[in-house]
mmCIF file of C-alpha atoms and ligand atoms in Angstrom:
data_model
loop_
_atom_site.group_PDB
_atom_site.id
_atom_site.type_symbol
_atom_site.label_atom_id
_atom_site.label_comp_id
_atom_site.label_asym_id
_atom_site.label_seq_id
_atom_site.Cartn_x
_atom_site.Cartn_y
_atom_site.Cartn_z
ATOM 1 C CA MET L 529 0.138 -0.355 0.198
ATOM 2 C CA HIS L 530 1.323 3.311 -1.067
ATOM 3 C CA ILE L 531 1.167 6.597 0.718
ATOM 4 C CA VAL L 532 1.237 8.902 -2.280
ATOM 5 C CA SER L 533 -0.399 7.486 -5.076
ATOM 6 C CA ILE L 534 -0.763 10.443 -7.977
ATOM 7 C CA GLU L 535 -2.418 9.011 -11.323
ATOM 8 C CA ASP L 536 -1.845 10.831 -14.576
ATOM 9 C CA LEU L 537 -2.220 14.357 -13.126
ATOM 10 C CA TRP L 538 -2.553 17.308 -15.124
ATOM 11 C CA PHE L 539 -3.005 20.847 -13.838
ATOM 12 C CA ARG L 540 -3.736 24.350 -14.667
ATOM 13 C CA TYR L 541 -3.979 27.437 -12.678
ATOM 14 C CA ARG L 542 -6.842 29.466 -13.171
ATOM 15 C CA GLY L 543 -6.488 32.390 -16.017
ATOM 16 C CA SER L 544 -3.509 30.081 -17.574
ATOM 17 C CA ASP L 545 -3.420 28.408 -20.723
ATOM 18 C CA ASP L 546 -0.517 26.287 -20.132
ATOM 19 C CA TRP L 547 -1.101 22.730 -18.303
ATOM 20 C CA ILE L 548 1.927 23.168 -15.138
ATOM 21 C CA LEU L 549 1.528 19.369 -14.374
ATOM 22 C CA ARG L 550 1.223 17.026 -17.793
ATOM 23 C CA GLY L 551 0.547 13.517 -17.173
ATOM 24 C CA VAL L 552 2.442 12.826 -13.650
ATOM 25 C CA SER L 553 1.812 9.471 -12.508
ATOM 26 C CA LEU L 554 3.743 8.773 -8.805
ATOM 27 C CA ASP L 555 3.611 5.896 -6.301
ATOM 28 C CA ILE L 556 5.586 6.398 -2.917
ATOM 29 C CA GLY L 557 5.823 3.675 -0.217
ATOM 30 C CA ARG L 558 5.292 4.414 3.390
ATOM 31 C CA GLY L 559 9.089 5.424 5.074
ATOM 32 C CA GLU L 560 10.454 6.036 1.620
ATOM 33 C CA PHE L 561 13.154 9.541 1.059
ATOM 34 C CA VAL L 562 12.470 10.659 -2.094
ATOM 35 C CA VAL L 563 14.446 13.915 -3.755
ATOM 36 C CA VAL L 564 12.570 15.711 -6.328
ATOM 37 C CA THR L 565 14.832 18.220 -8.352
ATOM 38 C CA GLY L 566 14.780 19.616 -11.730
ATOM 39 C CA ARG L 567 14.945 22.784 -13.702
ATOM 40 C CA SER L 568 13.079 26.322 -12.042
ATOM 41 C CA GLY L 569 9.746 26.523 -13.261
ATOM 42 C CA CYS L 570 9.490 22.563 -14.409
ATOM 43 C CA GLY L 571 6.701 22.082 -11.944
ATOM 44 C CA LYS L 572 7.920 20.699 -8.295
ATOM 45 C CA THR L 573 6.250 23.367 -6.262
ATOM 46 C CA THR L 574 3.093 23.068 -8.260
ATOM 47 C CA LEU L 575 3.444 19.187 -7.255
ATOM 48 C CA CYS L 576 3.821 19.674 -3.726
ATOM 49 C CA ARG L 577 0.902 21.851 -3.534
ATOM 50 C CA CYS L 578 -1.190 18.735 -4.879
ATOM 51 C CA LEU L 579 -0.264 16.867 -2.219
ATOM 52 C CA ASN L 580 -1.608 18.548 0.713
ATOM 53 C CA GLY L 581 -4.814 19.931 -1.065
ATOM 54 C CA LEU L 582 -3.222 23.516 -1.461
ATOM 55 C CA ILE L 583 -4.452 22.597 -5.249
ATOM 56 C CA PRO L 584 -7.173 23.025 -6.241
ATOM 57 C CA GLN L 585 -8.746 24.078 -2.935
ATOM 58 C CA PHE L 586 -6.365 26.840 -2.000
ATOM 59 C CA TYR L 587 -5.051 28.184 -5.921
ATOM 60 C CA GLU L 588 -7.576 26.979 -8.328
ATOM 61 C CA GLY L 589 -7.455 26.045 -12.019
ATOM 62 C CA GLU L 590 -7.883 22.621 -13.934
ATOM 63 C CA LEU L 591 -6.842 19.198 -12.546
ATOM 64 C CA LYS L 592 -7.369 15.629 -13.921
ATOM 65 C CA GLY L 593 -6.508 12.580 -12.619
ATOM 66 C CA SER L 594 -6.143 11.227 -9.225
ATOM 67 C CA ILE L 595 -4.089 12.236 -5.942
ATOM 68 C CA THR L 596 -4.330 10.008 -2.964
ATOM 69 C CA VAL L 597 -2.511 10.409 -0.071
ATOM 70 C CA ALA L 598 -2.958 8.244 3.125
ATOM 71 C CA GLY L 599 -5.868 6.446 1.747
ATOM 72 C CA LEU L 600 -7.614 9.968 1.308
ATOM 73 C CA ASP L 601 -8.820 11.728 -1.933
ATOM 74 C CA VAL L 602 -6.823 14.891 -1.662
ATOM 75 C CA THR L 603 -9.005 16.923 -3.845
ATOM 76 C CA LYS L 604 -12.103 16.728 -1.838
ATOM 77 C CA THR L 605 -10.926 16.369 1.639
ATOM 78 C CA PRO L 606 -10.405 19.687 3.553
ATOM 79 C CA VAL L 607 -7.182 20.991 3.643
ATOM 80 C CA SER L 608 -7.330 21.326 7.292
ATOM 81 C CA ARG L 609 -7.630 17.661 7.517
ATOM 82 C CA MET L 610 -4.760 16.785 5.292
ATOM 83 C CA ALA L 611 -2.297 19.439 6.940
ATOM 84 C CA SER L 612 -2.524 16.511 10.216
ATOM 85 C CA ILE L 613 -1.061 14.081 7.930
ATOM 86 C CA VAL L 614 1.028 15.928 5.217
ATOM 87 C CA GLY L 615 3.647 18.295 6.604
ATOM 88 C CA MET L 616 5.197 21.276 4.084
ATOM 89 C CA VAL L 617 8.012 22.698 5.089
ATOM 90 C CA PHE L 618 9.158 25.883 2.646
ATOM 91 C CA GLN L 619 12.315 27.803 1.549
ATOM 92 C CA ASN L 620 11.630 30.550 3.687
ATOM 93 C CA PRO L 621 10.996 29.543 7.277
ATOM 94 C CA SER L 622 10.351 32.890 8.580
ATOM 95 C CA SER L 623 7.208 32.931 6.426
ATOM 96 C CA GLN L 624 6.228 29.915 8.758
ATOM 97 C CA LEU L 625 7.133 31.375 11.714
ATOM 98 C CA PHE L 626 4.999 34.252 13.255
ATOM 99 C CA MET L 627 4.877 33.948 16.924
ATOM 100 C CA LEU L 628 6.740 35.799 19.911
ATOM 101 C CA THR L 629 8.859 32.341 20.988
ATOM 102 C CA VAL L 630 9.836 29.274 19.268
ATOM 103 C CA GLU L 631 7.439 27.587 21.610
ATOM 104 C CA ARG L 632 4.830 29.095 20.820
ATOM 105 C CA ASP L 633 5.279 28.718 16.930
ATOM 106 C CA VAL L 634 5.809 25.209 17.302
ATOM 107 C CA ALA L 635 2.480 24.582 19.055
ATOM 108 C CA PHE L 636 0.485 27.178 16.879
ATOM 109 C CA GLY L 637 -0.595 23.820 14.587
ATOM 110 C CA LEU L 638 -1.523 21.811 17.287
ATOM 111 C CA GLU L 639 -3.771 24.562 18.876
ATOM 112 C CA ASN L 640 -5.246 25.021 15.909
ATOM 113 C CA LEU L 641 -6.125 21.542 15.894
ATOM 114 C CA GLY L 642 -7.793 21.687 18.938
ATOM 115 C CA VAL L 643 -5.703 19.162 20.402
ATOM 116 C CA PRO L 644 -5.643 18.900 24.551
ATOM 117 C CA LYS L 645 -3.297 21.302 26.365
ATOM 118 C CA ASP L 646 -1.551 18.720 28.188
ATOM 119 C CA GLU L 647 -1.021 16.797 24.990
ATOM 120 C CA ILE L 648 0.356 19.973 23.263
ATOM 121 C CA ARG L 649 2.849 20.182 25.755
ATOM 122 C CA LYS L 650 4.194 16.698 25.526
ATOM 123 C CA ARG L 651 4.501 16.948 22.026
ATOM 124 C CA VAL L 652 6.286 20.431 21.654
ATOM 125 C CA ASN L 653 8.922 18.861 24.105
ATOM 126 C CA TRP L 654 8.979 15.919 22.016
ATOM 127 C CA ALA L 655 9.597 17.692 18.635
ATOM 128 C CA LEU L 656 11.826 20.436 20.125
ATOM 129 C CA GLU L 657 14.386 17.514 21.129
ATOM 130 C CA MET L 658 13.810 15.687 17.979
ATOM 131 C CA LEU L 659 15.164 18.366 16.460
ATOM 132 C CA GLY L 660 17.520 19.085 19.018
ATOM 133 C CA ILE L 661 16.959 22.569 20.059
ATOM 134 C CA PRO L 662 15.291 22.345 23.614
ATOM 135 C CA ASP L 663 17.611 25.244 24.809
ATOM 136 C CA LEU L 664 15.732 27.677 21.785
ATOM 137 C CA ARG L 665 12.069 27.180 23.162
ATOM 138 C CA PHE L 666 12.121 30.893 24.812
ATOM 139 C CA ARG L 667 13.849 32.624 22.236
ATOM 140 C CA ALA L 668 11.953 34.701 19.412
ATOM 141 C CA PRO L 669 11.897 33.228 16.475
ATOM 142 C CA HIS L 670 12.943 36.088 14.280
ATOM 143 C CA GLU L 671 16.192 36.376 16.185
ATOM 144 C CA LEU L 672 17.133 33.127 14.938
ATOM 145 C CA SER L 673 19.603 32.138 12.292
ATOM 146 C CA GLY L 674 17.897 30.636 8.859
ATOM 147 C CA GLY L 675 19.330 27.208 10.214
ATOM 148 C CA GLN L 676 17.729 27.465 13.399
ATOM 149 C CA GLN L 677 14.713 28.871 12.383
ATOM 150 C CA GLN L 678 14.241 26.062 9.751
ATOM 151 C CA ARG L 679 14.459 23.717 12.556
ATOM 152 C CA VAL L 680 11.653 25.380 14.318
ATOM 153 C CA ALA L 681 9.740 25.626 11.598
ATOM 154 C CA ILE L 682 10.372 21.555 11.088
ATOM 155 C CA ALA L 683 9.568 20.986 14.459
ATOM 156 C CA ALA L 684 6.177 22.888 14.266
ATOM 157 C CA ILE L 685 5.227 20.469 11.087
ATOM 158 C CA LEU L 686 6.561 17.068 13.397
ATOM 159 C CA ALA L 687 4.540 18.236 16.430
ATOM 160 C CA MET L 688 1.449 17.551 14.119
ATOM 161 C CA GLN L 689 3.156 14.043 13.659
ATOM 162 C CA PRO L 690 1.878 13.527 9.994
ATOM 163 C CA GLN L 691 2.533 10.421 8.019
ATOM 164 C CA VAL L 692 4.324 12.507 5.363
ATOM 165 C CA ILE L 693 6.900 15.923 5.465
ATOM 166 C CA ILE L 694 7.140 17.787 2.141
ATOM 167 C CA LEU L 695 10.260 20.128 2.161
ATOM 168 C CA ASP L 696 10.539 22.682 -0.764
ATOM 169 C CA GLU L 697 13.692 23.503 -1.389
ATOM 170 C CA PRO L 698 14.417 24.078 2.758
ATOM 171 C CA THR L 699 17.942 24.972 2.302
ATOM 172 C CA ALA L 700 17.479 27.403 -0.364
ATOM 173 C CA TYR L 701 18.821 30.605 2.335
ATOM 174 C CA LEU L 702 21.389 28.474 4.139
ATOM 175 C CA ASP L 703 25.180 27.974 3.515
ATOM 176 C CA PRO L 704 26.459 24.366 2.795
ATOM 177 C CA TYR L 705 27.269 23.399 6.248
ATOM 178 C CA THR L 706 24.014 24.029 7.359
ATOM 179 C CA SER L 707 22.121 22.686 4.727
ATOM 180 C CA LEU L 708 24.140 19.082 5.342
ATOM 181 C CA SER L 709 22.846 19.292 8.827
ATOM 182 C CA ILE L 710 19.414 19.908 7.900
ATOM 183 C CA PHE L 711 19.276 16.823 5.404
ATOM 184 C CA ASN L 712 21.305 14.576 7.928
ATOM 185 C CA LEU L 713 18.479 15.341 10.448
ATOM 186 C CA LEU L 714 15.622 14.758 7.628
ATOM 187 C CA LYS L 715 17.364 11.224 7.181
ATOM 188 C CA GLU L 716 17.345 10.922 10.808
ATOM 189 C CA LEU L 717 13.809 11.421 11.221
ATOM 190 C CA ASN L 718 13.110 9.161 7.935
ATOM 191 C CA SER L 719 14.914 6.269 9.749
ATOM 192 C CA ARG L 720 14.032 6.591 13.256
ATOM 193 C CA LEU L 721 10.397 7.721 12.533
ATOM 194 C CA LYS L 722 9.521 5.854 9.467
ATOM 195 C CA LEU L 723 8.714 9.487 8.188
ATOM 196 C CA THR L 724 7.869 9.740 4.203
ATOM 197 C CA VAL L 725 10.237 12.498 3.517
ATOM 198 C CA ILE L 726 9.629 14.432 -0.445
ATOM 199 C CA LEU L 727 12.518 16.863 -0.489
ATOM 200 C CA VAL L 728 12.890 19.086 -3.249
ATOM 201 C CA GLU L 729 16.018 20.285 -3.974
ATOM 202 C CA HIS L 730 18.212 21.457 -6.039
ATOM 203 C CA LYS L 731 21.581 20.884 -4.197
ATOM 204 C CA LEU L 732 21.953 17.472 -5.056
ATOM 205 C CA GLU L 733 25.837 17.344 -3.073
ATOM 206 C CA PHE L 734 24.308 16.207 -0.313
ATOM 207 C CA ALA L 735 20.947 15.346 -0.665
ATOM 208 C CA SER L 736 21.270 12.496 -3.158
ATOM 209 C CA SER L 737 23.385 10.179 -0.845
ATOM 210 C CA LEU L 738 19.854 10.325 1.433
ATOM 211 C CA ALA L 739 17.395 9.450 -1.243
ATOM 212 C CA ASP L 740 15.994 6.235 -1.900
ATOM 213 C CA ARG L 741 14.866 7.767 -5.305
ATOM 214 C CA ILE L 742 15.232 10.576 -7.224
ATOM 215 C CA ILE L 743 12.508 11.962 -9.816
ATOM 216 C CA VAL L 744 14.214 14.366 -12.094
ATOM 217 C CA MET L 745 10.827 16.592 -13.296
ATOM 218 C CA ASP L 746 10.811 18.907 -16.674
ATOM 219 C CA GLY L 747 8.424 20.487 -18.424
ATOM 220 C CA GLY L 748 5.704 19.254 -16.102
ATOM 221 C CA ARG L 749 6.639 15.675 -16.536
ATOM 222 C CA ILE L 750 8.706 12.863 -14.639
ATOM 223 C CA VAL L 751 11.251 12.308 -17.342
ATOM 224 C CA VAL L 752 13.851 10.157 -14.833
ATOM 225 C CA GLU L 753 13.794 8.390 -11.783
ATOM 226 C CA GLY L 754 14.834 5.684 -10.078
ATOM 227 C CA ASP L 755 17.791 4.815 -7.340
ATOM 228 C CA PRO L 756 20.366 7.785 -7.573
ATOM 229 C CA ARG L 757 23.462 5.572 -8.563
ATOM 230 C CA GLU L 758 21.331 4.577 -11.647
ATOM 231 C CA VAL L 759 19.841 8.355 -12.523
ATOM 232 C CA PHE L 760 23.320 10.110 -12.613
ATOM 233 C CA MET L 761 24.708 7.567 -15.188
ATOM 234 C CA LYS L 762 22.032 8.777 -17.551
ATOM 235 C CA ASP L 763 22.528 12.728 -19.180
ATOM 236 C CA LEU L 764 20.937 15.054 -16.982
ATOM 237 C CA SER L 765 22.490 18.228 -18.398
ATOM 238 C CA ILE L 766 19.568 18.449 -20.267
ATOM 239 C CA TYR L 767 17.402 18.565 -17.621
ATOM 240 C CA GLY L 768 19.442 21.301 -16.072
ATOM 241 C CA VAL L 769 20.458 18.959 -13.309
ATOM 242 C CA ARG L 770 23.849 18.764 -12.750
ATOM 243 C CA PRO L 771 24.622 15.743 -10.370
ATOM 244 C CA PRO L 772 27.088 15.447 -7.830
ATOM 245 C CA SER L 773 30.623 15.530 -7.704
ATOM 246 C CA ILE L 774 31.434 11.717 -7.401
ATOM 247 C CA PRO L 775 29.239 10.787 -9.752
ATOM 248 C CA ARG L 776 30.443 13.371 -12.200
ATOM 249 C CA LEU L 777 34.190 12.476 -11.392
ATOM 250 C CA PHE L 778 33.230 8.868 -12.348
ATOM 251 C CA LEU L 779 31.098 9.902 -15.737
ATOM 252 C CA LYS L 780 34.552 11.567 -16.542
ATOM 253 C CA LEU L 781 36.779 8.889 -15.771
ATOM 254 C CA ALA L 782 34.133 6.281 -17.592
ATOM 255 C CA GLY L 783 34.617 8.969 -20.640
ATOM 256 C CA CYS L 784 38.212 8.433 -20.724
ATOM 257 C CA GLY L 785 37.653 4.784 -20.882
ATOM 258 C CA LEU L 786 37.849 3.162 -17.704
ATOM 259 C CA GLN L 787 34.825 0.856 -17.023
ATOM 260 C CA PHE L 788 32.815 0.944 -14.360
ATOM 261 C CA LYS L 789 30.154 -1.444 -13.217
ATOM 262 C CA ARG L 790 28.506 0.823 -11.589
ATOM 263 C CA ILE L 791 28.401 4.826 -10.226
ATOM 264 C CA PRO L 792 29.453 5.723 -6.570
ATOM 265 C CA LEU L 793 27.633 8.031 -4.613
ATOM 266 C CA THR L 794 29.447 8.386 -1.521
ATOM 267 C CA VAL L 795 33.405 8.726 -0.773
ATOM 268 C CA GLU L 796 32.957 5.207 0.923
ATOM 269 C CA GLU L 797 31.449 4.113 -2.307
ATOM 270 C CA ALA L 798 34.144 5.208 -4.539
ATOM 271 C CA VAL L 799 36.738 3.769 -2.362
ATOM 272 C CA ASN L 800 34.779 0.289 -2.847
ATOM 273 C CA VAL L 801 34.804 0.816 -6.928
ATOM 274 C CA PHE L 802 38.331 1.831 -6.966
ATOM 275 C CA ARG L 803 39.638 -1.560 -4.971
ATOM 276 C CA GLU L 804 37.562 -3.252 -7.575
ATOM 277 C CA VAL L 805 39.413 -1.744 -10.042
ATOM 278 C CA HIS L 806 42.440 -2.258 -8.404
ATOM 279 C CA LEU L 807 42.068 -6.601 -7.989
ATOM 280 C CA LYS L 808 41.372 -6.653 -11.514
ATOM 281 C CA VAL L 809 44.547 -5.130 -12.766
ATOM 282 C CA ASP L 810 46.319 -6.955 -9.984
ATOM 283 C CA ARG L 811 44.765 -10.309 -11.628
ATOM 284 C CA SER L 812 45.684 -9.527 -15.072
HETATM 285 N N1 LIG V 1371 -0.202 30.704 -8.236
HETATM 286 C C1 LIG V 1371 0.023 30.395 -9.703
HETATM 287 N N2 LIG V 1371 -0.496 31.116 -10.624
HETATM 288 C C2 LIG V 1371 -0.060 31.182 -11.893
HETATM 289 N N3 LIG V 1371 0.952 29.993 -12.706
HETATM 290 C C3 LIG V 1371 1.893 29.778 -11.359
HETATM 291 C C4 LIG V 1371 1.434 29.524 -10.011
HETATM 292 N N4 LIG V 1371 2.323 29.237 -9.281
HETATM 293 C C5 LIG V 1371 3.383 29.033 -10.052
HETATM 294 N N5 LIG V 1371 2.985 29.241 -11.513
HETATM 295 C C6 LIG V 1371 3.748 28.834 -12.887
HETATM 296 O O1 LIG V 1371 3.648 27.238 -12.566
HETATM 297 C C7 LIG V 1371 4.930 27.080 -13.219
HETATM 298 C C8 LIG V 1371 5.559 25.895 -12.504
HETATM 299 O O2 LIG V 1371 6.201 26.721 -11.338
HETATM 300 P P1 LIG V 1371 6.674 26.013 -9.729
HETATM 301 O O3 LIG V 1371 5.728 24.749 -9.812
HETATM 302 O O4 LIG V 1371 6.989 27.069 -9.150
HETATM 303 O O5 LIG V 1371 7.714 25.701 -10.425
HETATM 304 P P2 LIG V 1371 9.437 25.005 -9.403
HETATM 305 O O6 LIG V 1371 8.820 24.711 -8.341
HETATM 306 O O7 LIG V 1371 9.888 23.975 -10.110
HETATM 307 O O8 LIG V 1371 9.973 26.395 -10.000
HETATM 308 C C9 LIG V 1371 5.822 28.354 -13.796
HETATM 309 O O9 LIG V 1371 5.625 28.870 -15.407
HETATM 310 C C10 LIG V 1371 4.619 28.952 -13.130
HETATM 311 O O10 LIG V 1371 4.981 30.640 -13.620
HETATM 312 MG MG1 LIG V 1372 9.559 25.840 -6.419
#
């Protein structure tokens, strides 16, 4: 049973002639970590909006096909109900934080859902612990760094105990090391809580080694998808996608005549591939 199931989804915004999503079909399993990438304007954010009901309930337009999340027809389920199932984190965390303290921001969604006070207190404590930010509890969100704000935004979503978390370029405003810490955190939430993660990212350098699957979109369609090691063996430059440095290096080496059975993604995998090549040389 898939947690997300999209069948032949087409969407165009009201007042626009262009179809922005053009026949997207996608199944995501519970606990999967999926990275969605593709050039600007290919429809990634539009796809995210279809997964929590913002499309078509808030952003109107013409929609064809079906979207099912956790067994619910997203087009017919109130956005407020979807919000407790699918959490959404955006590029700019400050757009999601507006209370005077971190604690209040993390509790906000739960208060809206009418969760009892005791339960709110427990869940806020738990979410702050999970994100490693209990010491930020009484700080003002607008005074925090971008990375800290993004952790607060994720804690606020996590406190709702969603089944799926979607992050739409969450590290767009963060430096590489802070981005890396956010990605590692997502992987931890994914493995510890079996949370399904859909991460929209341009920065594939770090994100792709966490992914069970990479999905490349172009022109409102899914053009390539699969295990990152297979995906990066293809020429993605036509879709405006730049693979991480290790696969790029190995593709270049392959272009110089070296043969590899597979393309590694991490330094550890690269070492193993080199070992195999080395052994082959020894034997001949
Ligand atoms: N609210 C909207 N109304 C009309 N067109 C929109 C709206 N949001 C996005 N679009 C258009 O949809 C296309 C895809 O945008 P988007 O889904 O944001 O792509 P991405 O996230 O991949 O950059 C773009 O051409 C964009 O202008
Ligand atoms: Mg976008």
